[in-house]
CSV table of C-alpha atoms in Angstrom, one decimal:
chain,number,residue,atom,x,y,z
C,555,MET,CA,14.4,31.6,-11.0
C,556,THR,CA,16.5,28.8,-9.2
C,557,LYS,CA,17.5,30.4,-6.2
C,558,ARG,CA,20.6,30.0,-4.7
C,559,VAL,CA,21.3,28.9,-1.8
C,560,ARG,CA,24.8,30.6,0.0
C,561,LYS,CA,27.3,28.4,1.4
C,562,PRO,CA,27.0,28.9,5.2
C,563,ASP,CA,30.3,31.2,6.0
C,564,TRP,CA,31.4,28.3,8.7
C,565,HIS,CA,34.5,31.2,10.1
C,566,ARG,CA,31.0,33.8,11.0
C,567,VAL,CA,29.4,30.9,11.9
C,568,VAL,CA,31.9,29.6,15.2
C,569,ALA,CA,32.8,33.0,16.0
C,570,ARG,CA,29.3,34.1,16.4
C,571,LEU,CA,28.5,30.9,18.8
C,572,ARG,CA,32.2,31.7,20.5
C,573,ARG,CA,30.2,35.3,21.0
C,574,GLY,CA,27.1,33.8,22.1
C,575,VAL,CA,29.6,31.0,24.5
C,576,SER,CA,30.8,33.9,26.3
C,577,ALA,CA,27.9,35.4,27.1
C,578,GLY,CA,26.4,32.2,29.2
C,579,ASP,CA,23.7,31.3,26.2
C,580,PRO,CA,23.6,27.2,26.4
C,581,GLN,CA,21.8,27.6,24.0
C,582,ALA,CA,24.7,28.7,22.1
C,583,ILE,CA,27.2,26.6,24.3
C,584,THR,CA,25.4,23.1,22.1
C,585,GLU,CA,25.9,24.4,18.8
C,586,LEU,CA,29.6,25.3,19.1
C,587,GLY,CA,29.9,22.1,20.6
C,588,LEU,CA,28.4,20.4,18.1
C,589,THR,CA,30.5,22.1,15.7
C,590,LEU,CA,33.7,21.6,16.9
C,591,PHE,CA,33.3,17.5,18.2
C,592,GLU,CA,33.6,16.3,14.5
C,593,GLY,CA,34.7,19.6,13.1
C,594,ILE,CA,33.3,20.2,9.2
C,595,GLN,CA,34.4,19.1,6.3
C,596,ASP,CA,33.4,20.7,2.9
C,597,ARG,CA,32.6,18.1,-0.3
C,598,SER,CA,36.5,17.4,-1.2
C,599,GLY,CA,37.2,15.9,2.6
C,600,ARG,CA,39.7,19.5,3.3
C,601,ALA,CA,38.6,20.7,7.1
C,602,VAL,CA,36.8,23.9,7.4
C,603,VAL,CA,36.0,23.6,11.3
C,604,ARG,CA,38.7,21.7,12.3
C,605,SER,CA,37.6,19.6,15.6
C,606,ASN,CA,38.1,19.4,19.3
C,607,SER,CA,36.8,16.9,20.4
C,608,ARG,CA,38.1,17.3,24.8
C,609,TYR,CA,36.6,21.6,24.3
C,610,ALA,CA,33.8,20.3,23.2
C,611,VAL,CA,33.2,17.8,25.3
C,612,ARG,CA,34.4,20.5,28.2
C,613,LEU,CA,31.2,22.4,26.3
C,614,PHE,CA,28.3,20.0,26.8
C,615,GLN,CA,29.6,20.0,30.6
C,616,ARG,CA,28.2,23.3,30.8
C,617,SER,CA,25.0,23.2,29.6
C,618,ALA,CA,24.2,18.8,29.9
C,619,ASP,CA,21.3,19.5,33.0
C,620,ARG,CA,19.5,22.3,30.8
C,621,ASP,CA,19.8,20.8,27.8
C,622,ALA,CA,19.1,16.9,26.1
C,623,THR,CA,21.6,17.7,22.8
C,624,ALA,CA,24.2,18.7,25.0
C,625,ALA,CA,23.6,15.9,27.4
C,626,THR,CA,23.2,13.1,24.8
C,627,SER,CA,26.4,14.3,22.7
C,628,LEU,CA,28.2,14.6,26.3
C,629,ALA,CA,26.5,10.6,27.2
C,630,TYR,CA,27.6,9.6,23.7
C,631,ALA,CA,31.5,10.5,24.4
C,632,TYR,CA,31.5,8.5,27.3
C,633,ASP,CA,30.3,5.6,25.5
C,634,VAL,CA,32.8,5.7,23.3
C,635,GLY,CA,35.6,7.6,24.4
C,636,LYS,CA,36.2,10.4,21.9
C,637,GLY,CA,37.8,13.9,23.6
C,638,THR,CA,37.7,12.0,27.1
C,639,ARG,CA,38.3,8.1,29.2
C,640,ARG,CA,35.6,5.9,28.2
C,641,ASN,CA,33.2,5.0,30.9
C,642,THR,CA,30.2,3.1,30.5
C,643,ALA,CA,28.7,4.5,33.8
C,644,LEU,CA,28.8,8.2,33.0
C,645,ALA,CA,27.4,7.4,29.9
C,646,LEU,CA,24.5,5.9,31.1
C,647,LYS,CA,24.2,8.4,33.8
C,648,TRP,CA,24.0,11.4,31.1
C,649,TYR,CA,21.7,8.9,28.5
C,650,ARG,CA,18.7,9.1,31.6
C,651,ARG,CA,19.3,12.7,32.2
C,652,ALA,CA,18.8,13.0,28.6
C,653,VAL,CA,15.9,10.8,27.9
C,654,ARG,CA,13.9,12.1,31.4
C,655,MET,CA,14.3,15.7,28.9
C,656,GLY,CA,13.1,13.8,26.2
C,657,ASP,CA,15.6,12.6,24.1
C,658,SER,CA,14.4,9.6,22.1
C,659,THR,CA,17.9,9.2,20.5
C,660,ALA,CA,19.1,8.6,24.2
C,661,ALA,CA,16.8,5.9,24.6
C,662,GLN,CA,18.1,4.6,21.7
C,663,ASN,CA,21.9,4.5,22.9
C,664,MET,CA,20.6,3.4,26.4
C,665,ALA,CA,19.9,0.6,24.3
C,666,THR,CA,22.8,-0.1,22.7
C,667,VAL,CA,24.9,0.1,25.3
C,668,TYR,CA,22.9,-3.0,26.6
C,669,TYR,CA,22.7,-4.9,23.7
C,670,ASP,CA,26.6,-5.3,23.8
C,671,GLN,CA,27.0,-5.3,27.5
C,672,GLY,CA,24.4,-8.5,25.8
C,673,LYS,CA,21.8,-7.7,28.8
C,674,LEU,CA,18.8,-8.7,26.1
C,675,ARG,CA,15.7,-8.3,27.6
C,676,LEU,CA,16.7,-4.6,28.9
C,677,ALA,CA,18.0,-3.4,25.4
C,678,HIS,CA,15.2,-3.7,25.0
C,679,ARG,CA,12.6,-2.0,27.7
C,680,TRP,CA,14.5,0.6,26.2
C,681,VAL,CA,14.3,0.3,22.5
C,682,VAL,CA,10.5,0.2,23.1
C,683,GLN,CA,11.3,3.9,25.4
C,684,ALA,CA,13.0,5.2,22.6
C,685,THR,CA,9.2,3.4,20.2
C,686,ASN,CA,6.6,5.5,22.8
C,687,MET,CA,9.0,9.0,22.8
C,688,GLY,CA,7.8,8.0,18.9
C,689,ASP,CA,10.9,7.1,17.5
C,690,GLY,CA,10.2,5.6,14.3
C,691,ASP,CA,13.7,3.9,13.9
C,692,ALA,CA,13.1,2.4,17.5
C,693,ALA,CA,10.2,0.5,16.5
C,694,VAL,CA,12.0,-1.2,13.5
C,695,THR,CA,14.6,-3.0,16.8
C,696,ALA,CA,11.7,-4.0,18.5
C,697,GLY,CA,9.8,-5.2,16.0
C,698,TYR,CA,12.8,-6.9,15.3
C,699,GLY,CA,12.9,-8.7,18.5
C,700,CYS,CA,9.7,-9.3,18.7
C,701,LEU,CA,9.5,-11.0,15.5
C,702,TYR,CA,12.7,-13.7,16.9
C,703,GLY,CA,12.9,-13.4,19.9
C,704,ILE,CA,15.8,-11.0,20.7
C,705,GLY,CA,15.2,-9.9,24.3
C,706,VAL,CA,11.5,-10.9,24.6
C,707,ARG,CA,9.0,-13.5,23.5
C,708,LYS,CA,8.1,-14.2,20.1
C,709,ASP,CA,5.8,-12.5,19.5
C,710,ALA,CA,4.7,-12.3,15.8
C,711,SER,CA,1.4,-10.1,16.4
C,712,THR,CA,2.8,-7.3,18.3
C,713,ALA,CA,6.1,-7.6,15.6
C,714,ARG,CA,3.9,-6.5,13.1
C,715,ARG,CA,2.8,-4.3,15.1
C,716,MET,CA,6.3,-2.3,15.5
C,717,PHE,CA,6.7,-2.4,12.3
C,718,GLN,CA,3.1,-0.4,11.2
C,719,ARG,CA,3.7,1.9,13.9
C,720,ALA,CA,7.5,2.5,12.6
C,721,LEU,CA,5.5,3.4,8.7
C,722,ARG,CA,3.3,5.0,9.9
C,723,SER,CA,6.2,7.9,12.1
C,724,ASP,CA,7.0,10.9,10.8
C,725,CYS,CA,10.5,10.7,12.4
C,726,ILE,CA,12.1,8.1,11.1
C,727,SER,CA,15.2,7.3,8.2
C,728,ALA,CA,14.8,6.2,4.9
C,729,TYR,CA,17.3,2.7,5.7
C,730,GLY,CA,14.3,2.3,8.2
C,731,ARG,CA,11.5,2.2,6.8
C,732,GLU,CA,13.1,-0.3,4.2
C,733,GLU,CA,13.4,-2.3,7.2
C,734,ALA,CA,9.9,-1.9,8.4
C,735,LEU,CA,8.9,-2.8,5.2
C,736,TYR,CA,10.7,-5.8,4.8
C,737,HIS,CA,10.7,-7.3,8.4
C,738,LEU,CA,6.7,-6.2,8.4
C,739,ALA,CA,6.9,-8.6,4.9
C,740,VAL,CA,8.5,-11.6,6.9
C,741,ALA,CA,6.4,-11.7,9.1
C,742,ASP,CA,3.4,-11.7,6.8
C,743,LEU,CA,5.6,-15.4,4.4
C,744,ASP,CA,5.7,-16.7,8.3
C,745,SER,CA,2.1,-16.4,8.7
C,746,GLY,CA,1.5,-18.0,5.6
C,747,LYS,CA,0.8,-14.6,3.4
C,748,ARG,CA,2.6,-14.3,1.0
C,749,ARG,CA,1.3,-12.1,-1.7
C,750,ARG,CA,0.2,-9.4,0.8
C,751,ALA,CA,4.8,-10.1,1.4
C,752,ILE,CA,4.9,-8.8,-2.4
C,753,PRO,CA,4.2,-5.4,-2.6
C,754,LEU,CA,6.2,-5.0,0.6
C,755,LEU,CA,9.2,-6.0,-0.8
C,756,ARG,CA,9.0,-4.1,-4.1
C,757,ARG,CA,8.6,-0.9,-1.4
C,758,ALA,CA,11.6,-2.7,0.5
C,759,ASN,CA,13.5,-2.1,-2.7
C,760,SER,CA,12.0,0.7,-4.7
C,761,ASP,CA,15.0,2.3,-5.9
C,762,GLY,CA,16.5,-1.3,-5.6
C,763,ASP,CA,19.4,-0.8,-3.0
C,764,TYR,CA,17.8,-3.9,-1.0
C,765,PRO,CA,18.9,-7.0,-2.5
C,766,GLN,CA,17.5,-9.6,0.3
C,767,ALA,CA,14.3,-8.0,-0.6
C,768,GLN,CA,14.2,-8.5,-4.4
C,769,GLU,CA,15.5,-11.9,-3.6
C,770,LEU,CA,13.1,-12.7,-1.5
C,771,LEU,CA,10.3,-11.6,-3.6
C,772,ALA,CA,11.7,-13.3,-6.8
C,773,GLN,CA,11.8,-16.5,-4.2
C,774,ILE,CA,8.2,-15.7,-3.6
C,775,ILE,CA,7.1,-15.4,-7.5
C,776,ALA,CA,9.2,-18.1,-8.6
C,777,GLU,CA,6.9,-20.2,-5.9
C,778,ILE,CA,3.5,-19.0,-6.8
C,779,ALA,CA,4.0,-18.6,-10.5
C,780,PRO,CA,1.5,-20.9,-12.4
C,781,THR,CA,3.1,-23.8,-14.4
C,782,PRO,CA,2.9,-23.8,-17.9
C,783,CYS,CA,0.1,-26.3,-19.6
C,784,ARG,CA,1.5,-28.5,-22.3
C,785,CYS,CA,-1.0,-29.5,-24.2
C,786,ARG,CA,-0.5,-28.7,-27.8
C,787,ARG,CA,-4.1,-26.4,-28.0
C,788,HIS,CA,-2.5,-24.8,-24.8
C,789,LEU,CA,1.0,-24.3,-26.4
C,790,ASN,CA,0.3,-22.5,-29.4
C,791,GLY,CA,-2.4,-19.8,-27.8
C,792,GLY,CA,0.8,-19.3,-25.2
C,793,LEU,CA,-2.1,-20.2,-22.5
C,794,ARG,CA,-1.3,-20.7,-18.8
C,795,CYS,CA,-2.9,-22.6,-16.0
C,796,HIS,CA,-1.9,-24.3,-13.1
C,797,ALA,CA,-2.2,-28.6,-14.3
C,798,ARG,CA,-1.7,-30.5,-17.4
C,799,CYS,CA,-5.3,-30.7,-19.3
C,800,PRO,CA,-6.8,-33.7,-19.0
């Protein structure tokens, strides 16, 4: 018998979190901030909990010194100017604070800030930092940089190691995993290992949502497919070989 999962009663959840905020509970302060920063919507798009990003930012400010998630959220608010005036310097300050508290997302976001500013070497350093903190999606970005020379010297072998590291990570999105498989296949193609790239591309497009992988796979298969023999004996037998019969 399938167990039915109750939908959360968000009014009760918010009321409980507000009581925690009144009691000074840092976890409740952060959770209420996260809930109010974007708000909660049901499947039809109706607001179940209305967004209040300004109040959410004030909550993040209360707990950012001791909570990595709050620090990252506060930095993000300054980064994009949501609930407060945009301030890149303050965003970087709080991202750094969150990184020191162990949040790899903050390191990734710092890299994004520097990519946007055109500081590619600095951005790559922070992507590697996030990778070293166990972030699989960051490893994909680091590998991409090494493969194409973005913020770092081109190095296909390092790129392959980064993609393989991403695939071994437990902290990676489904999209990141597909990207790692695809670019690992590209690295193999660049080094002349076409047959090794084929299963990687098939895995990258296993659910049919990666057309680039499918197109590249079709191209490779067409290039390595044997040429039909044109002699009558082989045509009649339905055989194939790589060259004409004498």
